[in-house]
Structure formats: C-alpha cells, structure tokens
Amino acid sequence: MQLQVDPVVLRIIEVAVLAVVFFIIYLYALSKVKAYARENDIPLQKARSLMNTAKAIVLALFIFVALHIGGAITNLALSTSIIGAVLILVSQSFLSSFVSGIYIVASKPFTYGDRIEVGEYIGDVQDIGIINTKIKTPNNEIIAIPNSIFLSKEIKNYDIFGSEVVVELEDISISYDSDLKKAKALILDILKSHAKENPHMLREPEPRATTGKFGDSAILLKVKFYIDDVRVRGIISSEIRDRIKSAFDANGIEIPLPHRVVYMKK
C-alpha cells in the first residue's frame, strides 16, 4: 500500500527542513566570521558588520530557495493563517527594509559610531541590522530607523575622513544706526580668535561675516565658520554668540528690538 502525502504538507515539510539547514549554515558561517575576527584582531564594530553581511547573504539565499520550492503552494488551497503569514513575510515594507539592509551592509555609507543625519533623524550609529538601524540621538534616545528610509532619503555622514561641517548663523542682527563694517570686523576677529583656542574649529576654510538682508528694523548678518565634529556644533555656536554679544556691547553696536513707525492721519 502506497502512502499518499498531501502536496501542501510535503511542501511545508520541505521548507521547514530547508529552514533548519540554512540555520545550521548560518551558525557555521557566524562561527567562521567570529574566528576570523579574533585571529585578525578586528574591532568589535567591524566584526558586527561582517556578521550582518553573513546573515544577509544566508537569509537572502533561504528566501530565494524557499520561494522556488514553495512555488506550487500558491496553486493549492492554503489555510488563512498560512496565507496571512506569507503576506506578512513578503509585505512591501519588510522586503524594502530587507533589501535596504543588504545595501547598507554592502555599500557601507556609514559604520558603527558614525554621526549621521537622514531625514528628521540625527545621531550616532549603534547597530546596523538587516531590517533597521539603531542610532543614539544627542538626547541619548535610541531610535530604530527602518532601513527603507536610507534608500529614499539623503544620508549625511559627518564622520567621513576629511569632512568639514559648515556652521551658519543667520540671525545676528544690528541696528541701521550701527557701524556695519565695524560689526563685521568684530565678528571676524572673534571667529579667528576662537579658532585658535578651540581645536574643533577650523582655520581653513576661512570664516566669514557678510551682510545678509535688510529687515524691518535691523540689518541681518550671516556668519559662517567650519568645525571638524558635528557633535560640538551647538556648544561652539553658543560660545560664538556669547562673544559677539559681549563685543557688540563693548563697542556700541546695537542689537535692536523689533519696532514699527506708525503714521497717524490728521
């Protein structure tokens, strides 16, 4: 008597066995990567990147083979729970994040510890996963960003070798009665002096103080300088503002309050 096995059950068994096989392959690959990292004194952060690469390759191969083996299942009647599980697995957001994770691991637009900015998020990279990437914000919050965002948004990496961070202050204002040339000269002196005192502030490219635009009650100045670490941007900007305020007060440069002139009809 020949035993008849339901084709659906057979396919499910095949996929389950395949999952076990690929899991064993993944553990083996992981052990090899760890051994390679130890033997070559590879830093932990880079070792994690290698492990994520191995995970991405094994998972991609598993999905490809599983879909090939299970291709006939779609022509058979499946239970609602199985259909739901398949739909969740191949959902657009999941696949998009998965593909993006492979892209990040392969192209390496950033690595662990880098300060990055993507969309509305900014922070230091803590973990690079296949589905999401975790960053620590300046407020010490851990945020998991779906990897799909990295394909649709511009990525700014502030820790790339040789990169310079531009800082622009566009809200420095003086009254129309103040000496414009003197005000800009004072700002330039402050910027150059601060660059000598603070190692994070660059002397080259040279800082600038230029006329921005004419407001209703003030002339707006544009101040531009360069730093080597985005993490100190807020601190240095605050120090520069404090010194500008003190210099303006000492030299009779007025920072005006908004005011209007009202003409009354007789």
Short mmCIF file of C-alpha atoms in Angstrom, two decimals:
data_model
loop_
_atom_site.label_atom_id
_atom_site.label_comp_id
_atom_site.label_asym_id
_atom_site.label_seq_id
_atom_site.Cartn_x
_atom_site.Cartn_y
_atom_site.Cartn_z
CA MET A 1 0.00 0.00 0.00
CA GLN A 2 1.47 3.29 -1.12
CA LEU A 3 1.34 6.15 1.35
CA GLN A 4 -0.18 9.30 -0.12
CA VAL A 5 1.15 12.58 1.24
CA ASP A 6 -0.75 15.82 0.80
CA PRO A 7 1.30 18.06 -1.59
CA VAL A 8 0.74 21.05 0.69
CA VAL A 9 2.09 19.19 3.71
CA LEU A 10 5.02 17.94 1.63
CA ARG A 11 5.92 21.47 0.55
CA ILE A 12 5.67 22.78 4.10
CA ILE A 13 7.94 19.98 5.33
CA GLU A 14 10.44 20.79 2.59
CA VAL A 15 10.51 24.47 3.55
CA ALA A 16 10.83 23.58 7.26
CA VAL A 17 13.75 21.24 6.57
CA LEU A 18 15.29 23.94 4.38
CA ALA A 19 14.96 26.45 7.23
CA VAL A 20 16.80 24.10 9.60
CA VAL A 21 19.56 23.51 7.04
CA PHE A 22 20.04 27.22 6.41
CA PHE A 23 20.01 27.94 10.15
CA ILE A 24 22.85 25.44 10.59
CA ILE A 25 24.68 27.08 7.67
CA TYR A 26 24.17 30.48 9.31
CA LEU A 27 25.57 29.28 12.66
CA TYR A 28 28.57 27.79 10.87
CA ALA A 29 29.19 31.00 8.90
CA LEU A 30 28.81 33.04 12.09
CA SER A 31 31.40 30.92 13.91
CA LYS A 32 33.82 31.33 11.00
CA VAL A 33 33.34 35.10 10.97
CA LYS A 34 33.93 35.31 14.74
CA ALA A 35 37.05 33.17 14.45
CA TYR A 36 38.34 35.31 11.59
CA ALA A 37 37.71 38.47 13.62
CA ARG A 38 39.59 37.09 16.65
CA GLU A 39 42.55 35.86 14.61
CA ASN A 40 42.94 39.19 12.80
CA ASP A 41 42.21 41.47 15.80
CA ILE A 42 39.27 43.04 14.00
CA PRO A 43 37.45 45.62 16.18
CA LEU A 44 34.04 44.62 17.52
CA GLN A 45 32.22 47.18 15.37
CA LYS A 46 33.71 45.86 12.14
CA ALA A 47 33.11 42.28 13.27
CA ARG A 48 29.42 43.08 13.70
CA SER A 49 29.34 44.41 10.17
CA LEU A 50 30.83 41.14 8.89
CA MET A 51 28.29 39.12 10.88
CA ASN A 52 25.42 41.17 9.48
CA THR A 53 26.78 40.58 5.99
CA ALA A 54 26.82 36.82 6.59
CA LYS A 55 23.29 36.98 7.98
CA ALA A 56 22.05 38.94 4.96
CA ILE A 57 23.60 36.51 2.46
CA VAL A 58 22.21 33.39 4.18
CA LEU A 59 18.75 34.92 4.63
CA ALA A 60 18.61 36.07 1.01
CA LEU A 61 19.57 32.60 -0.23
CA PHE A 62 16.99 30.98 2.04
CA ILE A 63 14.17 33.22 0.80
CA PHE A 64 15.15 32.63 -2.82
CA VAL A 65 15.26 28.83 -2.47
CA ALA A 66 12.16 28.69 -0.28
CA LEU A 67 10.12 30.65 -2.81
CA HIS A 68 11.37 28.36 -5.57
CA ILE A 69 10.45 25.20 -3.66
CA GLY A 70 7.15 26.56 -2.47
CA GLY A 71 6.09 27.93 -5.83
CA ALA A 72 3.48 25.24 -6.28
CA ILE A 73 1.82 26.04 -2.99
CA THR A 74 0.16 29.12 -4.42
CA ASN A 75 -1.91 26.90 -6.69
CA LEU A 76 -3.26 24.90 -3.77
CA ALA A 77 -5.76 25.73 -1.07
CA LEU A 78 -3.95 27.05 1.98
CA SER A 79 -5.32 27.87 5.36
CA THR A 80 -5.96 31.51 6.24
CA SER A 81 -3.21 31.52 8.85
CA ILE A 82 -0.57 30.35 6.35
CA ILE A 83 -1.67 32.94 3.77
CA GLY A 84 -1.52 35.63 6.44
CA ALA A 85 1.98 34.58 7.49
CA VAL A 86 3.18 34.64 3.88
CA LEU A 87 1.64 38.07 3.29
CA ILE A 88 3.36 39.45 6.38
CA LEU A 89 6.68 37.92 5.35
CA VAL A 90 6.63 39.37 1.85
CA SER A 91 5.00 42.66 2.72
CA GLN A 92 6.38 45.63 0.87
CA SER A 93 7.80 47.33 3.93
CA PHE A 94 9.58 44.17 5.09
CA LEU A 95 11.12 43.49 1.70
CA SER A 96 12.07 47.13 1.25
CA SER A 97 13.82 47.25 4.63
CA PHE A 98 15.49 43.89 3.98
CA VAL A 99 16.86 44.98 0.59
CA SER A 100 17.96 48.29 2.10
CA GLY A 101 19.74 46.43 4.90
CA ILE A 102 21.73 44.42 2.36
CA TYR A 103 22.55 47.68 0.55
CA ILE A 104 23.82 49.31 3.76
CA VAL A 105 25.95 46.31 4.68
CA ALA A 106 27.39 46.08 1.15
CA SER A 107 27.95 49.76 0.30
CA LYS A 108 28.80 50.94 3.84
CA PRO A 109 27.61 54.58 3.64
CA PHE A 110 28.26 54.64 7.38
CA THR A 111 29.63 52.38 10.10
CA TYR A 112 29.29 51.94 13.84
CA GLY A 113 29.87 55.13 15.83
CA ASP A 114 29.41 57.49 12.87
CA ARG A 115 27.28 60.61 13.40
CA ILE A 116 24.69 60.53 10.62
CA GLU A 117 21.66 62.54 9.58
CA VAL A 118 18.86 61.07 7.48
CA GLY A 119 15.52 62.81 7.10
CA GLU A 120 14.45 64.07 10.51
CA TYR A 121 16.83 61.78 12.40
CA ILE A 122 20.34 62.60 13.62
CA GLY A 123 22.56 60.59 15.92
CA ASP A 124 25.43 58.12 16.36
CA VAL A 125 25.07 54.67 14.78
CA GLN A 126 24.74 51.98 17.47
CA ASP A 127 23.70 48.92 15.47
CA ILE A 128 23.24 48.09 11.77
CA GLY A 129 20.64 45.37 11.29
CA ILE A 130 19.04 43.77 8.27
CA ILE A 131 15.63 45.35 8.97
CA ASN A 132 16.51 48.54 10.88
CA THR A 133 19.45 50.63 12.06
CA LYS A 134 19.67 51.97 15.60
CA ILE A 135 21.10 55.38 16.41
CA LYS A 136 21.64 57.31 19.65
CA THR A 137 20.41 60.89 19.41
CA PRO A 138 22.10 63.89 21.08
CA ASN A 139 19.39 63.50 23.78
CA ASN A 140 20.60 59.92 24.48
CA GLU A 141 17.50 58.37 22.93
CA ILE A 142 17.84 55.10 21.00
CA ILE A 143 15.84 55.19 17.76
CA ALA A 144 15.36 52.25 15.38
CA ILE A 145 15.15 53.59 11.82
CA PRO A 146 13.67 51.28 9.15
CA ASN A 147 16.39 50.64 6.58
CA SER A 148 14.00 51.53 3.75
CA ILE A 149 14.36 55.18 4.78
CA PHE A 150 18.04 55.12 3.83
CA LEU A 151 17.13 54.39 0.20
CA SER A 152 14.57 57.19 -0.04
CA LYS A 153 16.36 59.93 1.93
CA GLU A 154 19.71 61.68 1.64
CA ILE A 155 22.29 60.32 4.08
CA LYS A 156 24.70 62.79 5.69
CA ASN A 157 27.73 61.22 7.35
CA TYR A 158 29.58 63.73 9.50
CA ASP A 159 32.43 61.36 10.35
CA ILE A 160 33.78 60.62 6.87
CA PHE A 161 37.53 61.27 6.79
CA GLY A 162 38.30 64.83 5.74
CA SER A 163 34.72 66.05 6.03
CA GLU A 164 34.10 69.60 7.24
CA VAL A 165 30.93 70.68 8.98
CA VAL A 166 29.66 74.10 7.96
CA VAL A 167 28.03 76.18 10.68
CA GLU A 168 25.92 79.17 9.63
CA LEU A 169 24.42 81.73 11.99
CA GLU A 170 21.92 83.83 10.10
CA ASP A 171 20.13 85.60 12.95
CA ILE A 172 22.83 88.04 14.08
CA SER A 173 21.29 91.50 13.74
CA ILE A 174 22.41 95.10 14.24
CA SER A 175 20.52 98.37 14.07
CA TYR A 176 20.60 100.57 10.98
CA ASP A 177 22.39 103.25 13.01
CA SER A 178 25.27 100.92 13.94
CA ASP A 179 28.59 100.75 12.09
CA LEU A 180 28.18 97.80 9.70
CA LYS A 181 31.87 97.45 8.79
CA LYS A 182 32.91 97.59 12.43
CA ALA A 183 30.35 94.94 13.38
CA LYS A 184 31.61 92.53 10.70
CA ALA A 185 35.23 93.20 11.66
CA LEU A 186 34.46 92.41 15.31
CA ILE A 187 32.78 89.14 14.32
CA LEU A 188 35.73 88.10 12.15
CA ASP A 189 38.17 88.83 14.98
CA ILE A 190 36.05 86.68 17.31
CA LEU A 191 35.91 83.79 14.83
CA LYS A 192 39.66 83.82 14.20
CA SER A 193 40.43 84.09 17.91
CA HIS A 194 38.07 81.25 18.76
CA ALA A 195 39.62 79.06 16.06
CA LYS A 196 42.99 79.44 17.79
CA GLU A 197 41.53 78.47 21.16
CA ASN A 198 39.20 75.63 20.17
CA PRO A 199 40.77 72.66 18.32
CA HIS A 200 37.42 71.67 16.81
CA MET A 201 37.04 74.99 14.99
CA LEU A 202 38.93 75.08 11.70
CA ARG A 203 41.05 78.00 10.50
CA GLU A 204 40.67 76.86 6.88
CA PRO A 205 38.41 77.49 5.04
CA GLU A 206 38.42 80.98 6.47
CA PRO A 207 35.36 82.10 8.47
CA ARG A 208 33.11 84.78 7.02
CA ALA A 209 30.88 87.58 8.20
CA THR A 210 28.71 89.01 5.43
CA THR A 211 25.62 91.16 5.06
CA GLY A 212 22.52 89.01 4.82
CA LYS A 213 19.41 91.07 4.23
CA PHE A 214 17.70 94.23 5.37
CA GLY A 215 14.93 93.52 7.84
CA ASP A 216 12.13 95.76 9.05
CA SER A 217 14.14 97.06 11.99
CA ALA A 218 17.62 95.55 11.63
CA ILE A 219 20.39 94.51 9.27
CA LEU A 220 20.79 90.74 9.38
CA LEU A 221 24.34 89.39 9.19
CA LYS A 222 25.43 85.94 8.02
CA VAL A 223 28.20 84.26 9.98
CA LYS A 224 29.86 81.14 8.56
CA PHE A 225 32.64 79.00 10.01
CA TYR A 226 33.80 75.37 9.91
CA ILE A 227 34.25 72.68 12.56
CA ASP A 228 35.55 69.11 12.44
CA ASP A 229 32.92 67.44 14.63
CA VAL A 230 29.18 68.00 14.34
CA ARG A 231 28.75 66.94 17.98
CA VAL A 232 30.20 70.26 19.19
CA ARG A 233 28.20 72.45 16.80
CA GLY A 234 25.72 73.59 19.44
CA ILE A 235 28.38 74.36 22.05
CA ILE A 236 30.63 76.32 19.70
CA SER A 237 27.68 78.23 18.22
CA SER A 238 26.62 79.27 21.72
CA GLU A 239 30.16 80.38 22.61
CA ILE A 240 30.41 82.46 19.42
CA ARG A 241 27.05 84.14 20.11
CA ASP A 242 28.11 84.99 23.67
CA ARG A 243 31.35 86.59 22.47
CA ILE A 244 29.57 88.54 19.73
CA LYS A 245 27.07 89.92 22.26
CA SER A 246 29.87 91.00 24.62
CA ALA A 247 31.86 92.60 21.78
CA PHE A 248 28.82 94.48 20.47
CA ASP A 249 28.01 95.81 23.95
CA ALA A 250 31.61 96.96 24.49
CA ASN A 251 31.79 98.72 21.11
CA GLY A 252 28.40 100.40 20.96
CA ILE A 253 26.90 98.08 18.32
CA GLU A 254 23.17 97.92 18.97
CA ILE A 255 21.17 94.71 18.71
CA PRO A 256 17.74 96.23 18.10
CA LEU A 257 14.33 95.19 19.29
CA PRO A 258 11.61 94.99 16.62
CA HIS A 259 9.84 98.31 16.26
CA ARG A 260 7.44 99.98 13.86
CA VAL A 261 6.82 103.58 12.86
CA VAL A 262 3.11 104.41 12.80
CA TYR A 263 1.86 107.46 10.88
CA MET A 264 -1.45 108.95 12.04
CA LYS A 265 -3.68 110.79 9.60
CA LYS A 266 -4.75 114.25 10.73
#
